[in-house]
Amino acid sequence: MNTGITEVELRAFEEAFDSSAVNAVAMNAVVNNGLVNTAKSCELAQKKNYAFSLSLEQGAVTNQEKSGRCWLFAALNTMRFHMIQEQKLKNFELSQAYLFFYDKLEKSNYFLENILETLEEPVNGRLVSFLLQGPVGDGGQWDMFCNLVRKYGVVPKSAYPESAGSSSSRDVNVYLTEKLREDACILRRKYQAGASQEALREEKKAMMAEVYRILCICMGKPPKAFDLEYRDKDKNFHRDTGLTPHSFYEKYIGWNLDDYVSLINAPTADKPFGRSYTVRFLGNVKEGSAVRYLNLGIEELKRAAIAQMKDGCPVWFGCDVGKHSDRSGVMDMDILQVGALLSTEFTMTKAERLDYGQSLMTHAMVFQGVNLDENDRPNRWRVENSWGKEPGEDGYYVMSDAWFDQYVYQIVVQKKYLTSEQLSAYAAEPIVLEPWDPMGSLA
């Protein structure tokens, strides 16, 4: 059997291509302008409708710069919304860098603990190879955010501002990853030489002290106490002294994080709706709560998100931002006509894209509004991004409802927007997914 491409087949391919003048026109356009620019719909400008029947007012858009901290930015943007409203502020930012520091620290410990738990696994096996891929990547999940807040509190940006290491995290990640892989090598080598668990854990303590030193040098030492000074919308000056990260959180935010639930839409055969899920080896704070999701149909996610926004609260969500989106601020299934340009069709369903690695959650943002039609049905969503003011309209995107169906994978809402049946399903013993499951992806 001939499994290669033969000369006869190659000539047939070329003849078929040359038989259509449309192919030549498409080739000329794409070669000169690029695939995406050529495929961009001329109706793109018409999609930029930033009028919404329900719109929440937020402070100035934030900017994660050259880092993968979208999950922290999105979570803190939902929190600062509350503080801005309560304290009558024009604008305010919570320190993303503060939680980023402790996330790196906790992820390092989480990684080394996972290495200690898998000493009997082969280093070239799938599990250890997976653990070694990205010990301290920038991404995260809502439950990981909650773990950090519970343990370390929150501070205003003025108390722990951005640094070169937080705003552009590549160098920190490169060298911290190298150090952690080296540490994993040392722990496994000493275990194979007969070292006891006690000896290995003492070794790990020294390793963690080194990680802390590296993070302090790269980002600065996080504060233990600070003063808060600000002016409200009415120009009144406020000063609050001697705050700690926990006392600031309790006084100015005051959320009970246990009231919030992660809902996912994963319509794959292996994940029945109405069940809760967790993921092996996914987390940051070792003693913290495990990541947990409730899988529901997409309409249930929309219903809960709309209900929370109607009550005046924004919604954290995770999606695959790179699909059918444009930095002009539009996320819409029709803005790119790639299939028509290439004379082909892309027919995979949402479930098939998950199963075959074509899509997964890559980015977290915040719903700050929705447009409801005359039948109270959503047709577009107002999205607060964290890429600065340039993309979209002052940093805000508009998402079509059809795009929501295909590429939104997760939202976080308060428990009160779930039915008693859904709450029971969320609280039930979760199905444990493998570390490489697409629902283990980090925003």
CSV table of N, CA and C in Angstrom, one decimal, residues 176-278:
chain,number,residue,atom,x,y,z
A,176,LEU,N,12.6,30.7,37.7
A,176,LEU,CA,12.0,30.0,38.8
A,176,LEU,C,11.6,28.5,38.3
A,177,THR,N,11.2,28.4,37.1
A,177,THR,CA,10.9,27.1,36.6
A,177,THR,C,12.1,26.2,36.5
A,178,GLU,N,13.2,26.8,36.1
A,178,GLU,CA,14.5,26.0,36.0
A,178,GLU,C,14.9,25.6,37.4
A,179,LYS,N,14.8,26.5,38.4
A,179,LYS,CA,15.1,26.1,39.8
A,179,LYS,C,14.2,25.0,40.3
A,180,LEU,N,13.0,25.1,40.1
A,180,LEU,CA,12.0,24.1,40.6
A,180,LEU,C,12.2,22.7,39.9
A,181,ARG,N,12.5,22.7,38.7
A,181,ARG,CA,12.8,21.4,38.0
A,181,ARG,C,14.1,20.8,38.6
A,182,GLU,N,15.1,21.7,38.9
A,182,GLU,CA,16.3,21.2,39.5
A,182,GLU,C,16.0,20.7,40.9
A,183,ASP,N,15.1,21.4,41.6
A,183,ASP,CA,14.7,20.9,42.9
A,183,ASP,C,14.0,19.5,42.9
A,184,ALA,N,13.2,19.4,41.8
A,184,ALA,CA,12.5,18.1,41.6
A,184,ALA,C,13.5,17.0,41.4
A,185,CYS,N,14.5,17.3,40.6
A,185,CYS,CA,15.6,16.3,40.2
A,185,CYS,C,16.3,15.9,41.5
A,186,ILE,N,16.6,16.9,42.4
A,186,ILE,CA,17.3,16.6,43.6
A,186,ILE,C,16.5,15.8,44.5
A,187,LEU,N,15.2,16.1,44.7
A,187,LEU,CA,14.4,15.3,45.6
A,187,LEU,C,14.2,13.9,45.1
A,188,ARG,N,14.0,13.7,43.8
A,188,ARG,CA,13.9,12.3,43.3
A,188,ARG,C,15.2,11.5,43.4
A,189,ARG,N,16.3,12.2,43.1
A,189,ARG,CA,17.6,11.6,43.2
A,189,ARG,C,17.9,11.1,44.6
A,190,LYS,N,17.6,12.0,45.6
A,190,LYS,CA,17.9,11.6,47.0
A,190,LYS,C,16.9,10.5,47.5
A,191,TYR,N,15.7,10.5,47.0
A,191,TYR,CA,14.8,9.5,47.3
A,191,TYR,C,15.3,8.1,46.8
A,192,GLN,N,15.8,8.1,45.6
A,192,GLN,CA,16.3,6.9,45.0
A,192,GLN,C,17.6,6.4,45.7
A,193,ALA,N,18.3,7.4,46.4
A,193,ALA,CA,19.5,7.0,47.1
A,193,ALA,C,19.1,6.6,48.6
A,194,GLY,N,17.9,6.6,48.9
A,194,GLY,CA,17.4,6.1,50.2
A,194,GLY,C,17.1,7.1,51.2
A,195,ALA,N,17.0,8.4,50.9
A,195,ALA,CA,16.6,9.4,51.8
A,195,ALA,C,15.2,9.2,52.3
A,196,SER,N,14.9,9.5,53.6
A,196,SER,CA,13.6,9.3,54.2
A,196,SER,C,12.7,10.5,53.9
A,197,GLN,N,11.4,10.3,54.1
A,197,GLN,CA,10.5,11.4,53.8
A,197,GLN,C,10.8,12.6,54.7
A,198,GLU,N,11.2,12.4,55.9
A,198,GLU,CA,11.5,13.5,56.8
A,198,GLU,C,12.7,14.3,56.3
A,199,ALA,N,13.7,13.6,55.8
A,199,ALA,CA,14.9,14.3,55.2
A,199,ALA,C,14.5,15.1,54.0
A,200,LEU,N,13.6,14.5,53.2
A,200,LEU,CA,13.2,15.1,51.9
A,200,LEU,C,12.4,16.4,52.2
A,201,ARG,N,11.6,16.4,53.2
A,201,ARG,CA,10.8,17.5,53.6
A,201,ARG,C,11.7,18.6,54.2
A,202,GLU,N,12.7,18.3,54.9
A,202,GLU,CA,13.7,19.3,55.4
A,202,GLU,C,14.4,19.9,54.2
A,203,GLU,N,14.7,19.1,53.2
A,203,GLU,CA,15.3,19.6,52.0
A,203,GLU,C,14.3,20.6,51.3
A,204,LYS,N,13.0,20.2,51.3
A,204,LYS,CA,12.0,21.1,50.6
A,204,LYS,C,11.9,22.4,51.3
A,205,LYS,N,12.0,22.5,52.6
A,205,LYS,CA,12.0,23.7,53.4
A,205,LYS,C,13.1,24.7,52.9
A,206,ALA,N,14.3,24.2,52.7
A,206,ALA,CA,15.4,25.0,52.3
A,206,ALA,C,15.1,25.5,50.8
A,207,MET,N,14.5,24.6,50.0
A,207,MET,CA,14.2,25.0,48.6
A,207,MET,C,13.2,26.1,48.6
A,208,MET,N,12.2,26.1,49.5
A,208,MET,CA,11.1,27.1,49.6
A,208,MET,C,11.7,28.4,50.1
A,209,ALA,N,12.7,28.4,51.0
A,209,ALA,CA,13.3,29.6,51.4
A,209,ALA,C,14.0,30.3,50.2
A,210,GLU,N,14.6,29.5,49.4
A,210,GLU,CA,15.3,30.0,48.2
A,210,GLU,C,14.2,30.6,47.2
A,211,VAL,N,13.1,30.0,47.0
A,211,VAL,CA,12.0,30.5,46.2
A,211,VAL,C,11.6,31.8,46.7
A,212,TYR,N,11.4,31.9,48.0
A,212,TYR,CA,10.9,33.2,48.6
A,212,TYR,C,11.9,34.3,48.3
A,213,ARG,N,13.2,34.0,48.5
A,213,ARG,CA,14.2,35.0,48.2
A,213,ARG,C,14.2,35.5,46.8
A,214,ILE,N,14.1,34.5,45.9
A,214,ILE,CA,14.0,34.9,44.4
A,214,ILE,C,12.8,35.8,44.2
A,215,LEU,N,11.7,35.5,44.7
A,215,LEU,CA,10.5,36.3,44.5
A,215,LEU,C,10.6,37.7,45.1
A,216,CYS,N,11.2,37.8,46.3
A,216,CYS,CA,11.4,39.1,46.9
A,216,CYS,C,12.3,39.9,46.0
A,217,ILE,N,13.4,39.4,45.5
A,217,ILE,CA,14.3,40.1,44.7
A,217,ILE,C,13.6,40.6,43.4
A,218,CYS,N,12.8,39.7,42.8
A,218,CYS,CA,12.1,40.0,41.5
A,218,CYS,C,10.9,41.0,41.7
A,219,MET,N,10.2,40.9,42.8
A,219,MET,CA,8.9,41.7,42.9
A,219,MET,C,8.9,42.6,44.1
A,220,GLY,N,9.8,42.4,45.0
A,220,GLY,CA,9.7,43.2,46.3
A,220,GLY,C,9.0,42.5,47.3
A,221,LYS,N,9.3,42.8,48.6
A,221,LYS,CA,8.6,42.1,49.7
A,221,LYS,C,7.2,42.6,49.9
A,222,PRO,N,6.2,41.7,50.0
A,222,PRO,CA,4.8,42.2,50.2
A,222,PRO,C,4.6,42.8,51.6
A,223,PRO,N,3.7,43.8,51.7
A,223,PRO,CA,3.5,44.5,53.0
A,223,PRO,C,2.8,43.6,54.0
A,224,LYS,N,3.1,43.8,55.3
A,224,LYS,CA,2.4,43.2,56.4
A,224,LYS,C,1.4,44.2,57.0
A,225,ALA,N,1.6,45.5,56.8
A,225,ALA,CA,0.7,46.5,57.3
A,225,ALA,C,0.9,47.8,56.4
A,226,PHE,N,-0.1,48.6,56.4
A,226,PHE,CA,-0.1,49.8,55.5
A,226,PHE,C,-1.2,50.7,55.9
A,227,ASP,N,-1.1,51.9,55.4
A,227,ASP,CA,-2.1,53.0,55.5
A,227,ASP,C,-2.9,53.2,54.2
A,228,LEU,N,-4.2,53.5,54.3
A,228,LEU,CA,-5.0,53.7,53.1
A,228,LEU,C,-5.4,55.2,53.2
A,229,GLU,N,-5.1,55.9,52.1
A,229,GLU,CA,-5.5,57.3,51.9
A,229,GLU,C,-6.1,57.5,50.5
A,230,TYR,N,-7.3,58.1,50.5
A,230,TYR,CA,-7.9,58.3,49.2
A,230,TYR,C,-9.0,59.5,49.3
A,231,ARG,N,-9.4,60.0,48.1
A,231,ARG,CA,-10.5,60.9,48.1
A,231,ARG,C,-11.7,60.3,47.3
A,232,ASP,N,-12.9,60.5,47.8
A,232,ASP,CA,-14.1,59.9,47.2
A,232,ASP,C,-14.5,60.9,46.1
A,233,LYS,N,-15.7,60.5,45.5
A,233,LYS,CA,-16.2,61.3,44.3
A,233,LYS,C,-16.5,62.7,44.7
A,234,ASP,N,-16.8,62.9,46.0
A,234,ASP,CA,-17.2,64.3,46.5
A,234,ASP,C,-16.0,65.0,47.0
A,235,LYS,N,-14.8,64.5,46.7
A,235,LYS,CA,-13.5,65.2,47.1
A,235,LYS,C,-13.2,65.1,48.6
A,236,ASN,N,-13.9,64.3,49.3
A,236,ASN,CA,-13.7,64.1,50.7
A,236,ASN,C,-12.4,63.2,50.9
A,237,PHE,N,-11.6,63.6,51.8
A,237,PHE,CA,-10.3,62.9,52.0
A,237,PHE,C,-10.5,61.8,53.1
A,238,HIS,N,-10.0,60.6,52.9
A,238,HIS,CA,-10.2,59.6,53.9
A,238,HIS,C,-8.8,59.0,54.2
A,239,ARG,N,-8.6,58.7,55.5
A,239,ARG,CA,-7.3,58.0,55.9
A,239,ARG,C,-7.6,56.9,56.9
A,240,ASP,N,-7.1,55.7,56.7
A,240,ASP,CA,-7.3,54.6,57.6
A,240,ASP,C,-5.9,54.0,57.8
A,241,THR,N,-5.4,54.0,59.0
A,241,THR,CA,-4.0,53.6,59.3
A,241,THR,C,-3.9,52.3,60.0
A,242,GLY,N,-2.7,51.7,59.8
A,242,GLY,CA,-2.5,50.4,60.5
A,242,GLY,C,-3.3,49.2,60.0
A,243,LEU,N,-3.6,49.2,58.8
A,243,LEU,CA,-4.4,48.1,58.2
A,243,LEU,C,-3.4,46.9,57.9
A,244,THR,N,-4.0,45.7,58.0
A,244,THR,CA,-3.3,44.5,57.5
A,244,THR,C,-4.0,44.0,56.3
A,245,PRO,N,-3.4,43.2,55.5
A,245,PRO,CA,-4.2,42.6,54.3
A,245,PRO,C,-5.5,42.0,54.7
A,246,HIS,N,-5.6,41.3,55.8
A,246,HIS,CA,-6.8,40.7,56.2
A,246,HIS,C,-7.8,41.7,56.8
A,247,SER,N,-7.4,42.7,57.6
A,247,SER,CA,-8.3,43.7,58.1
A,247,SER,C,-8.8,44.6,57.0
A,248,PHE,N,-8.0,44.9,56.0
A,248,PHE,CA,-8.5,45.7,54.9
A,248,PHE,C,-9.6,44.9,54.1
A,249,TYR,N,-9.3,43.6,53.9
A,249,TYR,CA,-10.3,42.8,53.2
A,249,TYR,C,-11.6,42.7,53.9
A,250,GLU,N,-11.5,42.5,55.2
A,250,GLU,CA,-12.8,42.4,56.0
A,250,GLU,C,-13.5,43.7,56.1
A,251,LYS,N,-12.8,44.8,56.1
A,251,LYS,CA,-13.5,46.1,56.3
A,251,LYS,C,-14.0,46.6,55.0
A,252,TYR,N,-13.3,46.5,53.9
A,252,TYR,CA,-13.6,47.2,52.7
A,252,TYR,C,-14.2,46.2,51.6
A,253,ILE,N,-14.0,44.9,51.7
A,253,ILE,CA,-14.6,44.0,50.8
A,253,ILE,C,-15.7,43.1,51.5
A,254,GLY,N,-15.2,42.3,52.4
A,254,GLY,CA,-16.2,41.6,53.3
A,254,GLY,C,-16.9,40.5,52.6
A,255,TRP,N,-16.5,40.0,51.5
A,255,TRP,CA,-17.2,38.9,50.8
A,255,TRP,C,-17.0,37.6,51.6
A,256,ASN,N,-18.0,36.8,51.6
A,256,ASN,CA,-17.9,35.4,52.1
A,256,ASN,C,-17.6,34.6,50.8
A,257,LEU,N,-16.4,34.2,50.6
A,257,LEU,CA,-16.0,33.5,49.4
A,257,LEU,C,-16.7,32.2,49.2
A,258,ASP,N,-17.2,31.6,50.3
A,258,ASP,CA,-17.9,30.3,50.3
A,258,ASP,C,-19.3,30.5,49.6
A,259,ASP,N,-19.7,31.7,49.4
A,259,ASP,CA,-21.0,32.0,48.7
A,259,ASP,C,-20.9,31.9,47.2
A,260,TYR,N,-19.7,31.7,46.7
A,260,TYR,CA,-19.5,31.7,45.2
A,260,TYR,C,-19.3,30.3,44.7
A,261,VAL,N,-19.8,30.1,43.5
A,261,VAL,CA,-19.8,28.8,42.8
A,261,VAL,C,-19.3,28.9,41.4
A,262,SER,N,-18.4,28.0,41.0
A,262,SER,CA,-17.9,27.9,39.6
A,262,SER,C,-18.9,27.0,38.8
A,263,LEU,N,-19.5,27.6,37.7
A,263,LEU,CA,-20.3,26.8,36.8
A,263,LEU,C,-19.5,26.7,35.5
A,264,ILE,N,-19.5,25.5,35.0
A,264,ILE,CA,-18.8,25.3,33.7
A,264,ILE,C,-19.9,24.7,32.7
A,265,ASN,N,-19.5,24.9,31.4
A,265,ASN,CA,-20.3,24.3,30.3
A,265,ASN,C,-19.3,23.5,29.5
A,266,ALA,N,-19.3,22.2,29.8
A,266,ALA,CA,-18.5,21.2,29.1
A,266,ALA,C,-19.4,20.1,28.5
A,267,PRO,N,-19.9,20.3,27.3
A,267,PRO,CA,-20.9,19.4,26.8
A,267,PRO,C,-20.3,18.1,26.2
A,268,THR,N,-19.3,17.5,26.8
A,268,THR,CA,-18.7,16.3,26.3
A,268,THR,C,-19.3,15.1,26.9
A,269,ALA,N,-19.2,14.0,26.3
A,269,ALA,CA,-19.9,12.7,26.7
A,269,ALA,C,-19.4,12.3,28.1
A,270,ASP,N,-18.1,12.6,28.4
A,270,ASP,CA,-17.6,12.1,29.7
A,270,ASP,C,-18.0,13.0,30.9
A,271,LYS,N,-18.7,14.0,30.6
A,271,LYS,CA,-19.0,14.9,31.7
A,271,LYS,C,-20.5,15.3,31.7
A,272,PRO,N,-21.3,14.4,32.3
A,272,PRO,CA,-22.8,14.7,32.3
A,272,PRO,C,-23.1,16.0,33.0
A,273,PHE,N,-24.1,16.7,32.6
A,273,PHE,CA,-24.6,17.9,33.2
A,273,PHE,C,-25.2,17.5,34.6
A,274,GLY,N,-25.2,18.5,35.5
A,274,GLY,CA,-25.7,18.3,36.8
A,274,GLY,C,-24.8,17.5,37.7
A,275,ARG,N,-23.5,17.4,37.4
A,275,ARG,CA,-22.6,16.8,38.3
A,275,ARG,C,-21.4,17.8,38.6
A,276,SER,N,-20.8,17.6,39.8
A,276,SER,CA,-19.7,18.4,40.2
A,276,SER,C,-18.4,17.7,39.8
A,277,TYR,N,-17.3,18.5,39.5
A,277,TYR,CA,-16.0,17.9,39.1
A,277,TYR,C,-14.9,18.6,39.8
A,278,THR,N,-13.8,17.9,39.9
A,278,THR,CA,-12.5,18.5,40.3
A,278,THR,C,-11.4,17.9,39.5
